[in-house]
Coordinates of C-alpha atoms and ligand atoms in Angstrom, one line a residue:
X1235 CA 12.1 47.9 -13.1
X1236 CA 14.3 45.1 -12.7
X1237 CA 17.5 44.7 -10.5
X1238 CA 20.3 45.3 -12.7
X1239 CA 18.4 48.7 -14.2
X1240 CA 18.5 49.9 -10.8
X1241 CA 22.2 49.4 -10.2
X1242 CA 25.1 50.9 -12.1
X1243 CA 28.6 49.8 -13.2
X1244 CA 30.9 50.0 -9.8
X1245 CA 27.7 48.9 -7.6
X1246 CA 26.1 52.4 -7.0
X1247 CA 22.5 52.9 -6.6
X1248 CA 21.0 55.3 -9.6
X1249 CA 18.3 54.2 -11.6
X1250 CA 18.8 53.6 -15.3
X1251 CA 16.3 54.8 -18.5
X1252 CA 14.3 51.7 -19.2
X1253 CA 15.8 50.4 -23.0
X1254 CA 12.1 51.4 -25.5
X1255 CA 11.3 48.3 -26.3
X1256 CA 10.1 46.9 -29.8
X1257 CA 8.1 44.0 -30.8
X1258 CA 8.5 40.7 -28.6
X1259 CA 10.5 39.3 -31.2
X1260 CA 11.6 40.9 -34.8
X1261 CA 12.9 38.2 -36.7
X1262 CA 10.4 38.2 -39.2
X1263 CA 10.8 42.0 -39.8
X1264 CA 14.6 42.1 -39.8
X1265 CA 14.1 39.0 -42.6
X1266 CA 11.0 41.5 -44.9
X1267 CA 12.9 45.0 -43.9
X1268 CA 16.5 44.1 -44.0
X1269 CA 18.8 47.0 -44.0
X1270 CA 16.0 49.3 -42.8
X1271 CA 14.6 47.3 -40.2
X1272 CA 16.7 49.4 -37.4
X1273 CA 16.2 52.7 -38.8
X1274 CA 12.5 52.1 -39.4
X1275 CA 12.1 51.4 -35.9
X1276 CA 14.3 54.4 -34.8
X1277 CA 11.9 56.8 -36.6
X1278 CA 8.6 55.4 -35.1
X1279 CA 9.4 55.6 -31.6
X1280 CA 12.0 58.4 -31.6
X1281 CA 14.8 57.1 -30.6
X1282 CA 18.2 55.7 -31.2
X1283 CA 18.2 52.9 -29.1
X1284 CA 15.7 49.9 -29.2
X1285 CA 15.4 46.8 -27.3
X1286 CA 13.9 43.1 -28.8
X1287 CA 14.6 39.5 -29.5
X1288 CA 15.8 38.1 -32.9
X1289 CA 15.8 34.5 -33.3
X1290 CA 14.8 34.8 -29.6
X1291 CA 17.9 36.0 -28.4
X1292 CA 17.5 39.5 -26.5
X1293 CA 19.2 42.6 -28.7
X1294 CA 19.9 46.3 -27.8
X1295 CA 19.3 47.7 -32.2
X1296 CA 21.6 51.3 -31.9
X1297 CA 22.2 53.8 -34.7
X1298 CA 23.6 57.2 -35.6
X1299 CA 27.0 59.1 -34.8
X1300 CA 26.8 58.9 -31.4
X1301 CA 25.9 55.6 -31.1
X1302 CA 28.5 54.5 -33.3
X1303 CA 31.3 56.3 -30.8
X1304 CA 30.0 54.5 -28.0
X1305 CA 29.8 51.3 -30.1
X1306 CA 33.7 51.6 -31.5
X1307 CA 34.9 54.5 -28.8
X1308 CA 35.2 52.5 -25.7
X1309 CA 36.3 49.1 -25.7
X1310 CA 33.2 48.4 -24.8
X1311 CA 32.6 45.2 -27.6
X1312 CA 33.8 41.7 -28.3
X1313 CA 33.2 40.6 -31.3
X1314 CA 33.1 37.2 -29.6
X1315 CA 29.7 35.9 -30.2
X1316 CA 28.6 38.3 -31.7
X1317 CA 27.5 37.0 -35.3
X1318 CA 25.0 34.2 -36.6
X1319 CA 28.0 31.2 -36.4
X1320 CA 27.8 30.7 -40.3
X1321 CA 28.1 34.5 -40.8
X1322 CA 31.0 34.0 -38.6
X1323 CA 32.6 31.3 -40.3
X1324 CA 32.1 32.4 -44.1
X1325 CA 33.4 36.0 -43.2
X1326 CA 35.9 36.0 -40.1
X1327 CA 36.1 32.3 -38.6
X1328 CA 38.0 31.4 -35.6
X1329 CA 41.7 32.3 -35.0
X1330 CA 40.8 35.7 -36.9
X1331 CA 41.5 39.1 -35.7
X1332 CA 38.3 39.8 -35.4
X1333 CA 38.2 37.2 -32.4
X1334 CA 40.6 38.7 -30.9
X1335 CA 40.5 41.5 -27.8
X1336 CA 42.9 44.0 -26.0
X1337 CA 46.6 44.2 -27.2
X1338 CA 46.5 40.7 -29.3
X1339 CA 44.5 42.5 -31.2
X1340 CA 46.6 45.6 -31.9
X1341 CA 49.6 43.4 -32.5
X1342 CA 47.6 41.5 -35.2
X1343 CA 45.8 44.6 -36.8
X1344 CA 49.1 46.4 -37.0
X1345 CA 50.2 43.6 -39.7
X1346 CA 47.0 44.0 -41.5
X1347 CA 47.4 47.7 -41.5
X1348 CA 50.6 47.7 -42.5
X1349 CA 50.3 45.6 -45.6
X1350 CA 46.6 47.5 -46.7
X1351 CA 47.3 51.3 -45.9
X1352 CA 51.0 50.9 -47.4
X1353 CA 51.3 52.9 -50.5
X1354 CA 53.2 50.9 -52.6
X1355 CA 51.4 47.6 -51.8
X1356 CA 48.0 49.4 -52.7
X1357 CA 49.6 51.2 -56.0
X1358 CA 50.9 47.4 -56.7
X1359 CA 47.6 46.0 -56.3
X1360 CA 45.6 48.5 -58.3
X1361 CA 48.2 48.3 -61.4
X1362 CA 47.4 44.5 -61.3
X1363 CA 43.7 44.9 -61.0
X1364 CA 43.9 46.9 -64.0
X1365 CA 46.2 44.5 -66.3
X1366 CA 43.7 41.7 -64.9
X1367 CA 40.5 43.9 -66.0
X1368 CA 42.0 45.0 -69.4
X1369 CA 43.1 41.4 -70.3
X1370 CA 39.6 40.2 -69.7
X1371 CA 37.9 43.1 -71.8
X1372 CA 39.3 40.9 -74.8
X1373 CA 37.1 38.3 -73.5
X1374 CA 34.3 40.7 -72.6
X1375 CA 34.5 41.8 -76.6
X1376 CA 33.8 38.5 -77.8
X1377 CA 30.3 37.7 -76.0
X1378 CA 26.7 38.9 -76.5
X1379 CA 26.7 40.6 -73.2
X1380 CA 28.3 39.9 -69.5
X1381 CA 26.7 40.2 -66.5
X1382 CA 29.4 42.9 -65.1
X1383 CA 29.2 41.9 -61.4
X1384 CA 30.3 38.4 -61.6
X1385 CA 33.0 39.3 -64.7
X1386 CA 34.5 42.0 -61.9
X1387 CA 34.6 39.6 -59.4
X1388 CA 36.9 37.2 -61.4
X1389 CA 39.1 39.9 -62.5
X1390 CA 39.7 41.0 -58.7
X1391 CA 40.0 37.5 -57.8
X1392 CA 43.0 37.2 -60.3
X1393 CA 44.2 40.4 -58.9
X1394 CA 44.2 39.5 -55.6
X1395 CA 45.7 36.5 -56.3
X1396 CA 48.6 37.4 -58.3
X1397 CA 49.0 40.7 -55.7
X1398 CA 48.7 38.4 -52.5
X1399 CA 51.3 35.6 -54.0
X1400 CA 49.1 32.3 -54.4
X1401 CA 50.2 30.4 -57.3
X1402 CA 48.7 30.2 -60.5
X1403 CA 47.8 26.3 -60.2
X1404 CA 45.0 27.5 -57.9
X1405 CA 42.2 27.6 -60.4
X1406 CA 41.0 31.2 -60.6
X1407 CA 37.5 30.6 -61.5
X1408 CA 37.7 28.4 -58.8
X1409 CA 38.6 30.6 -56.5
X1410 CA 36.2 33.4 -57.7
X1411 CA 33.6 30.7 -56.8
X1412 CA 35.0 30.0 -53.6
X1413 CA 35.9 33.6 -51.8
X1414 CA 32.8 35.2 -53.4
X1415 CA 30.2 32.5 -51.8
X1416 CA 31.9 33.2 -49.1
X1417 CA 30.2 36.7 -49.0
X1418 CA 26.8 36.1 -51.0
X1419 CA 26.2 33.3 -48.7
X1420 CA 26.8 35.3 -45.1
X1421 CA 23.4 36.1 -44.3
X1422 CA 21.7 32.8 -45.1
X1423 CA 21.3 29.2 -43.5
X1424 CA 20.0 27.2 -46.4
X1425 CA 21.8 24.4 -48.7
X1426 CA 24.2 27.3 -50.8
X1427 CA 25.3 28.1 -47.4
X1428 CA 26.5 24.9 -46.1
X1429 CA 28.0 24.7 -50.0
X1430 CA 30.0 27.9 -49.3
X1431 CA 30.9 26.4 -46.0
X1432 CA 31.8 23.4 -47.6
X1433 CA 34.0 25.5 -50.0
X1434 CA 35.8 27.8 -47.8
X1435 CA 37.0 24.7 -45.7
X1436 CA 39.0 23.4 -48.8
X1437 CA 40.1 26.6 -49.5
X1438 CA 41.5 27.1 -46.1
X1439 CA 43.1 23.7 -46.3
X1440 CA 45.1 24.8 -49.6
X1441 CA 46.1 27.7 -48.4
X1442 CA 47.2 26.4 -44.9
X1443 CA 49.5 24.4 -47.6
X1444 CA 51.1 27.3 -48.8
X1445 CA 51.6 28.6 -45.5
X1446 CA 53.6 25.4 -44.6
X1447 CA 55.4 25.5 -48.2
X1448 CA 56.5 29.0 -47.9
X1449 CA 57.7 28.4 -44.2
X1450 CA 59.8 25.4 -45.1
X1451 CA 61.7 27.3 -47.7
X1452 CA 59.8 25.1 -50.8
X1453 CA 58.3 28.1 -52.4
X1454 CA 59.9 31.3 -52.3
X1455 CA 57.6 34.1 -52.9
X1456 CA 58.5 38.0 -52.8
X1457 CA 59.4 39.6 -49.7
X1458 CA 56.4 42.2 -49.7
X1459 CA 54.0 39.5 -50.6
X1460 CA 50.9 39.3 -48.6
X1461 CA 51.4 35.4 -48.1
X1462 CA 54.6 35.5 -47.2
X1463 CA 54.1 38.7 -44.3
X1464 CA 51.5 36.7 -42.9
X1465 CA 53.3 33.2 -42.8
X1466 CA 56.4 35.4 -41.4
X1467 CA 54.3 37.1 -38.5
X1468 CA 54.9 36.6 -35.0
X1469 CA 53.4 37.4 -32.6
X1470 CA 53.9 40.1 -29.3
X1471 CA 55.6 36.3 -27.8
X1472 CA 57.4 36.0 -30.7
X1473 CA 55.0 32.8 -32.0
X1474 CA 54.0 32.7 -35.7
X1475 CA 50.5 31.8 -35.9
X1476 CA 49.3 28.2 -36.3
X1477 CA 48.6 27.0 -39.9
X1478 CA 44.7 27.5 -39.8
X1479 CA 44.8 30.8 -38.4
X1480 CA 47.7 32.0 -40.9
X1481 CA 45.2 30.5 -44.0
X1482 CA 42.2 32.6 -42.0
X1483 CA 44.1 35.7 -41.9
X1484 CA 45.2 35.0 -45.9
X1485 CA 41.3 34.5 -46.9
X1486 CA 41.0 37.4 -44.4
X1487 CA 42.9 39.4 -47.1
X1488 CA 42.0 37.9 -50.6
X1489 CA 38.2 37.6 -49.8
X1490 CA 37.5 41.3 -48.8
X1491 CA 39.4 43.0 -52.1
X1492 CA 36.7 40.3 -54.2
X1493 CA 34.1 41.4 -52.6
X1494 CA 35.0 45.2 -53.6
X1495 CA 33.3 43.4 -56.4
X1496 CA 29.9 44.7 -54.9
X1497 CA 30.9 48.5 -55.5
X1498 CA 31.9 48.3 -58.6
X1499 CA 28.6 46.9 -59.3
X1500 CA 27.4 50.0 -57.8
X1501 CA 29.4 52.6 -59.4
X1502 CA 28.6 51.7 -62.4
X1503 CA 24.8 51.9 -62.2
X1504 CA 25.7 55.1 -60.5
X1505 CA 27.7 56.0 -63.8
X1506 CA 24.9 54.9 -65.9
X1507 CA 22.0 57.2 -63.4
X1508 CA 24.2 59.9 -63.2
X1509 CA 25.2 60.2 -66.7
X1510 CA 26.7 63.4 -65.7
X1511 CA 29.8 61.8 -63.8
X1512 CA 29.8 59.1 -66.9
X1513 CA 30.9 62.4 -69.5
X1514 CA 33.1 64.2 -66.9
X1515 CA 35.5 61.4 -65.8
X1516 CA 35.1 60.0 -70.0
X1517 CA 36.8 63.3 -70.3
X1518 CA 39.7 62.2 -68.4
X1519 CA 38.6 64.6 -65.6
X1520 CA 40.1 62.8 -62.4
X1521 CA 38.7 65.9 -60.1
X1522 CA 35.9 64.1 -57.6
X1523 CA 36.9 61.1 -58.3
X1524 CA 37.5 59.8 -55.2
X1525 CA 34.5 61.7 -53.5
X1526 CA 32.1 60.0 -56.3
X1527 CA 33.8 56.5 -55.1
X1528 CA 33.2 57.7 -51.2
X1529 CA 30.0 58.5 -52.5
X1530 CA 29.2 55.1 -53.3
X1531 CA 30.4 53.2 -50.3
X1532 CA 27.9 55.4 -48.3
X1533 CA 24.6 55.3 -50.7
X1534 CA 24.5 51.7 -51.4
X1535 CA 23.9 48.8 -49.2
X1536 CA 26.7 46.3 -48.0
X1537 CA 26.9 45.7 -44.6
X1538 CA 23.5 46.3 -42.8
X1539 CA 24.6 46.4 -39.7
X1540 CA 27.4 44.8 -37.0
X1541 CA 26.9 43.2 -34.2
X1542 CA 28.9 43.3 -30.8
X1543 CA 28.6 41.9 -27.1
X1544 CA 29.8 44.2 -24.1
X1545 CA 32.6 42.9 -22.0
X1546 CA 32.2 44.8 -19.1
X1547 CA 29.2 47.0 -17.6
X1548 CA 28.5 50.4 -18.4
X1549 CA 26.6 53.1 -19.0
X1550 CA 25.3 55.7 -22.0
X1551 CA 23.3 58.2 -22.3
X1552 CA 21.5 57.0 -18.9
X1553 CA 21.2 53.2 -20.5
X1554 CA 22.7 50.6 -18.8
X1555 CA 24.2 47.8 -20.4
X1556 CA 25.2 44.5 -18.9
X1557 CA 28.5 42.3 -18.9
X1558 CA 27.2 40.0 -22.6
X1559 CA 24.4 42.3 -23.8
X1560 CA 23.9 42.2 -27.8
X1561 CA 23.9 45.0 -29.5
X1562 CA 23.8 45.7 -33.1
X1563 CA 25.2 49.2 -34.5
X1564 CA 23.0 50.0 -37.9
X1565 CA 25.6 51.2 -40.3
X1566 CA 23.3 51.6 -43.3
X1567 CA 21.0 53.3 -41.3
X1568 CA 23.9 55.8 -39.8
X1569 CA 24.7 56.6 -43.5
X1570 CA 21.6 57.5 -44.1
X1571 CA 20.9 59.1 -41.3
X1572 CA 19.2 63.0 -41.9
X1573 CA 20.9 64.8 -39.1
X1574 CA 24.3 63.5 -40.6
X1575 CA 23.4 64.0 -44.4
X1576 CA 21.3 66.2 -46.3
X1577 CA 19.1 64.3 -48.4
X1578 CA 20.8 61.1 -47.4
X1579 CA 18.9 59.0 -50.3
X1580 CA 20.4 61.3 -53.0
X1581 CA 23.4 60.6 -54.8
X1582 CA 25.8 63.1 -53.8
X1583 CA 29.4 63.1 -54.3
X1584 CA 29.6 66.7 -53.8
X1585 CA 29.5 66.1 -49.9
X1586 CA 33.4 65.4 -50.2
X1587 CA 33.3 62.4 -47.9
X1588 CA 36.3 60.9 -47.0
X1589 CA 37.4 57.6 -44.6
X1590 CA 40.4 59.5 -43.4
X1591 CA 38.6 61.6 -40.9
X1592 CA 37.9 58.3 -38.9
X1593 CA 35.1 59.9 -38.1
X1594 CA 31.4 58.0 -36.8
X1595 CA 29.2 59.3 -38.8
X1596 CA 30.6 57.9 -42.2
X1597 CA 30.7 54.5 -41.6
X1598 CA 30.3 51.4 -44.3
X1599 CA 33.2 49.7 -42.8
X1600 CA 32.5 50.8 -39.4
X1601 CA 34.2 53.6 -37.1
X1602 CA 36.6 55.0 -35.0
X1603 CA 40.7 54.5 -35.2
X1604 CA 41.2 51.2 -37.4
X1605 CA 44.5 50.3 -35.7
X1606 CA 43.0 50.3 -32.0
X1607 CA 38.9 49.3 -32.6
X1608 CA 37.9 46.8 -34.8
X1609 CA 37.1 49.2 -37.7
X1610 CA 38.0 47.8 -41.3
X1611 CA 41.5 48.1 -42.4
X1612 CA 40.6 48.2 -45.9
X1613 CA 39.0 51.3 -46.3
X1614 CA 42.0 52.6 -48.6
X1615 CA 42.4 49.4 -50.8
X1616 CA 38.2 49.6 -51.5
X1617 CA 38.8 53.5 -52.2
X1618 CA 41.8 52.9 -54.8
X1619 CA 39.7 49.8 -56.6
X1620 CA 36.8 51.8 -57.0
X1621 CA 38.5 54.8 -58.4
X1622 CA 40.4 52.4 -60.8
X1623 CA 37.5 50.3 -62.1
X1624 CA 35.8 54.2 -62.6
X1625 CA 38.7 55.2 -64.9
X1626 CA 38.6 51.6 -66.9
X1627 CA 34.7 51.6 -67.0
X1628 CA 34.9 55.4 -68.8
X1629 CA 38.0 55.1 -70.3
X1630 CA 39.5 52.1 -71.7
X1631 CA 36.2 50.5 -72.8
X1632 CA 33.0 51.3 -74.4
X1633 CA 29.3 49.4 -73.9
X1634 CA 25.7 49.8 -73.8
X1635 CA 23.1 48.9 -71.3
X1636 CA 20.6 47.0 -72.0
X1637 CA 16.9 47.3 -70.9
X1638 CA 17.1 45.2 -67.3
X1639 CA 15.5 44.7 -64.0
X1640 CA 17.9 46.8 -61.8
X1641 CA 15.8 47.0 -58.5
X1642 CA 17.8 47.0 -55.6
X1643 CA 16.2 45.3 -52.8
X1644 CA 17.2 45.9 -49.7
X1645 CA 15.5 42.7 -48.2
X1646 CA 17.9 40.8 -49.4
X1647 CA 21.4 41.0 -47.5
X1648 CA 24.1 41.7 -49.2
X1649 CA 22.5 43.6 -51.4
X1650 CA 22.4 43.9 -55.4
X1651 CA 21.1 45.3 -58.3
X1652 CA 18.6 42.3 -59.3
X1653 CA 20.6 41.4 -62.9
X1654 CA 23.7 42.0 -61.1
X1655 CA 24.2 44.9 -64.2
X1656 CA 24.4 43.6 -67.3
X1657 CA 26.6 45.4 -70.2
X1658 CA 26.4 44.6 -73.9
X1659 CA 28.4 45.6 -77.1
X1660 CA 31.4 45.9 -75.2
X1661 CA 34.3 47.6 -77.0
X1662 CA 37.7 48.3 -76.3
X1663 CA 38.5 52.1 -76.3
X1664 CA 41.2 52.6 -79.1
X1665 CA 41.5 55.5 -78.4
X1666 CA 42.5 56.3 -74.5
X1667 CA 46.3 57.4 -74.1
X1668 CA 47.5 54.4 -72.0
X1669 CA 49.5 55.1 -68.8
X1670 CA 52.6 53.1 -68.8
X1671 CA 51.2 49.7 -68.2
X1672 CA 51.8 47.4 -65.5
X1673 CA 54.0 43.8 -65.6
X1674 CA 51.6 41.5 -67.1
X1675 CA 49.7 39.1 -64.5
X1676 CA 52.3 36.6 -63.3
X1677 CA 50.7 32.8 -63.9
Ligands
HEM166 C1 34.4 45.5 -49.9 C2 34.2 46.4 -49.1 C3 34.3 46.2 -47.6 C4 33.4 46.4 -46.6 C5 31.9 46.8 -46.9 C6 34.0 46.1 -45.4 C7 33.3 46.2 -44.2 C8 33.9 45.8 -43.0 C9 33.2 45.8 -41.7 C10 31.8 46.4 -41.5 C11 34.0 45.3 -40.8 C12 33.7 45.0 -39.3 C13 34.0 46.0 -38.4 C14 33.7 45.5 -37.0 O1 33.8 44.3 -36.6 O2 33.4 46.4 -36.2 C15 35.2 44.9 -41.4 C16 36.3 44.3 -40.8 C17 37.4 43.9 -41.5 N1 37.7 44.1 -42.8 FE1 36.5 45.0 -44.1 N2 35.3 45.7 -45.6 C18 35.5 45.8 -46.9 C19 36.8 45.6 -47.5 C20 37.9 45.1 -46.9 C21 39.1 44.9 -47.5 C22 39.4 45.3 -49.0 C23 39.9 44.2 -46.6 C24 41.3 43.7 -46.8 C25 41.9 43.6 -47.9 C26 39.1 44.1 -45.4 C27 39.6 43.4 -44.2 C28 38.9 43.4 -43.0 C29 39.4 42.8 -41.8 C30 40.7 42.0 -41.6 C31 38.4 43.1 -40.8 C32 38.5 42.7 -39.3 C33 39.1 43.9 -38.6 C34 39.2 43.8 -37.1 O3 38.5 43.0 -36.5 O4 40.0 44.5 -36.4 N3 37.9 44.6 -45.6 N4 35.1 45.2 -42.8

């Protein structure tokens, strides 16, 4: 037993549980298991809580609810060093609030959450997603077939876009490329990596531009504008963040609702395997709508897992952990956990989940209260997309799918359906009763 398992946070003398300890060093399992490299551990040795080395770096693997409370409960975590640095700098990057501790952090999550859990911004972004998606079904029509992940993707990039207040003589396909590599590429080191790295710098340059146009007066953009409320924060000293960090938090926005992108995928190969759902929301049927959308942010795989270093000493459930320990929280393992979900592997909408519990046992976009921990603010925007995309892939068009490889690996991080869901013979619906429709894209 070594010195530091022998002495606890405020210098006493009680002698810590020795961490279970895995393989020497599990980088090549993480890279051939993936999202169930933790879990699989968990179940061998019987525990929640494993110790080993990836990329030779010493990690503490956690999973389940309890874990997860001690992981977001405490204040236990920076985020600071915590990720691969190119995960880091396609996702986050510096200057984010995800870098950030303590009350700078509140102060800068409180903007976020107030421009993604306010109702009329999320009802104003779902209405655009919709005109977006239902002027690109007229382009859907005219081809052979469309491989439905990377059509979503540029329809919530123009979304996004138009919602957030970037101007139309940003390319959108452009774009799409840009904020979606940003994602596909996070868990890799190879050549399309440094391209998405490549990428995301010149997109951060053009929006750092806007930043500065919008501050100067030169382009005037709506008040409620995401842009705009992020060019106009200040912060608790009253200073407005620097340009790059303004263009970080912007991509911090746009990015994210493309890669809702990734669900949709989902829910419509869980529409087409549950061809029961399909018929009842066809029907119009909005009942369990938004417990089938819950339903697919906890069966499929997005983010495998987060990672976190402790700022301070201290102690759980007789482990100690030291000032800079890393420790990764497995959230695909938690939400499939069996002591949390019966038959966690099933499809299950019935279960009722729902994000507003802030609970830590459901917990895609991670746990706890979202304005004080570093849990995901956009829980509610990837809710209302979801839904939305549900009622347009039932509703307002028709198509078949055709005979495909639709394996989902979950070796690969993120994770996907391996033809990304392809759709043929697509066909407007002539006959859905439109809701009032929304102002037409502005371009
Ligand atoms: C597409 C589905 C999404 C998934 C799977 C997801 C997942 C996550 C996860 C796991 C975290 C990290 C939590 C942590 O560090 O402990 C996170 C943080 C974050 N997410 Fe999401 N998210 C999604 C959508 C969104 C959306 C739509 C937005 C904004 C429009 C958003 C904005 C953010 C921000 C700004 C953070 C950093 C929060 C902080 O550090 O306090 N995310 N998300």
């Amino acid at each position: 037993m070594n010195r530091r398992e022998l002495i606890d946070a405020d210098g006493g003398n009680h002698a810590a549980k020795p961490i279970p300890r895995a393989a020497f060093d599990s980088t090549l399992a993480l890279l051939r298991e993936g999202y169930d490299f933790i879990s699989v551990r968990c179940r061998r040795m019987n525990t929640d809580i494993f110790a080993t080395r990836l990329m030779l770096r010493p990690a503490i693997c956690v999973r389940g609810a309890e874990a997860a409370e001690m992981f977001y409960g405490g204040d236990h975590f920076t985020r600071i060093g915590a990720m691969p640095q190119t995960t880091l700098r396609l996702l986050q990057d510096k200057g984010s609030v995800q870098a950030l501790d303590g009350a700078a952090h509140r102060h800068r999550k409180a903007l976020f959450l107030s421009i993604l859990l306010d109702g009329d911004q999320i009802e104003r972004l779902r209405a655009t997603f919709r005109r977006a998606w239902l002027d690109q079904l007229e382009d859907w029509q005219r081809r052979d077939e469309i491989v439905l992940f990377d059509a979503v993707n540029l329809v919530l990039t123009q979304a996004t876009a138009a919602w957030a207040g970037i101007p139309a003589d940003k390319d959108r396909a452009e774009l799409c490329r840009e904020l979606s590599g940003m994602v596909e590429n996070a868990g890799g080191i190879g050549p399309s990596t440094m391209l998405a790295l490549w990428r995301r710098r010149r997109t951060e340059r053009t929006i750092g531009e806007l930043v500065r146009r919008v501050r100067s007066g030169a382009l005037d953009l709506p008040a409620n504008s995401p842009v705009r409320l992020v060019s106009e924060y200040v912060d608790a000293e009253g200073m407005p963040l620097d340009l790059a960090s303004a263009a970080v938090e912007i991509i911090n926005i746009i990015r994210p609702v493309v890669a809702i992108g990734r669900f949709i995928m989902f829910a419509a190969l869980a529409l087409h395997q549950h061809r029961q759902w399909y018929d009842k929301f066809a029907a119009g049927d909005d009942d369990g709508l938004e417990a089938f959308a819950e339903e697919v942010r906890r069966l499929y795989p997005f983010f495998p897992f987060i990672g976190g270093r402790a700022r301070h000493p201290f102690e759980w459930k007789g482990y100690r952990f030291g000032k800079g320990d890393w420790v990764l929280l497995d959230l695909h393992g938690t939400n499939h956990d069996r002591r949390l979900f019966v038959e966690p592997d099933r499809f299950i909408p019935e279960r009722g989940l729902s994000w507003k519990t802030h609970g830590f046992d459901f917990i895609p976009h991670g746990g706890g209260d979202p304005a004080t921990t570093h849990r995901c603010p956009g829980e509610a925007v990837t809710v209302a997309l979801i839904m939305e995309a549900v009622r347009l892939l039932t509703r307002s068009m028709a198509y078949q799918v055709p005979d495909q490889d639709m394996t989902v690996s979950l070796a690969r991080m993120p994770a996907r359906p391996k033809s990304g869901f392809r759709i043929d013979n697509v066909r407007r619906n002539p006959a859905e009763r439109l809701p009032v429709e929304p102002e037409p894209l502005r371009s």
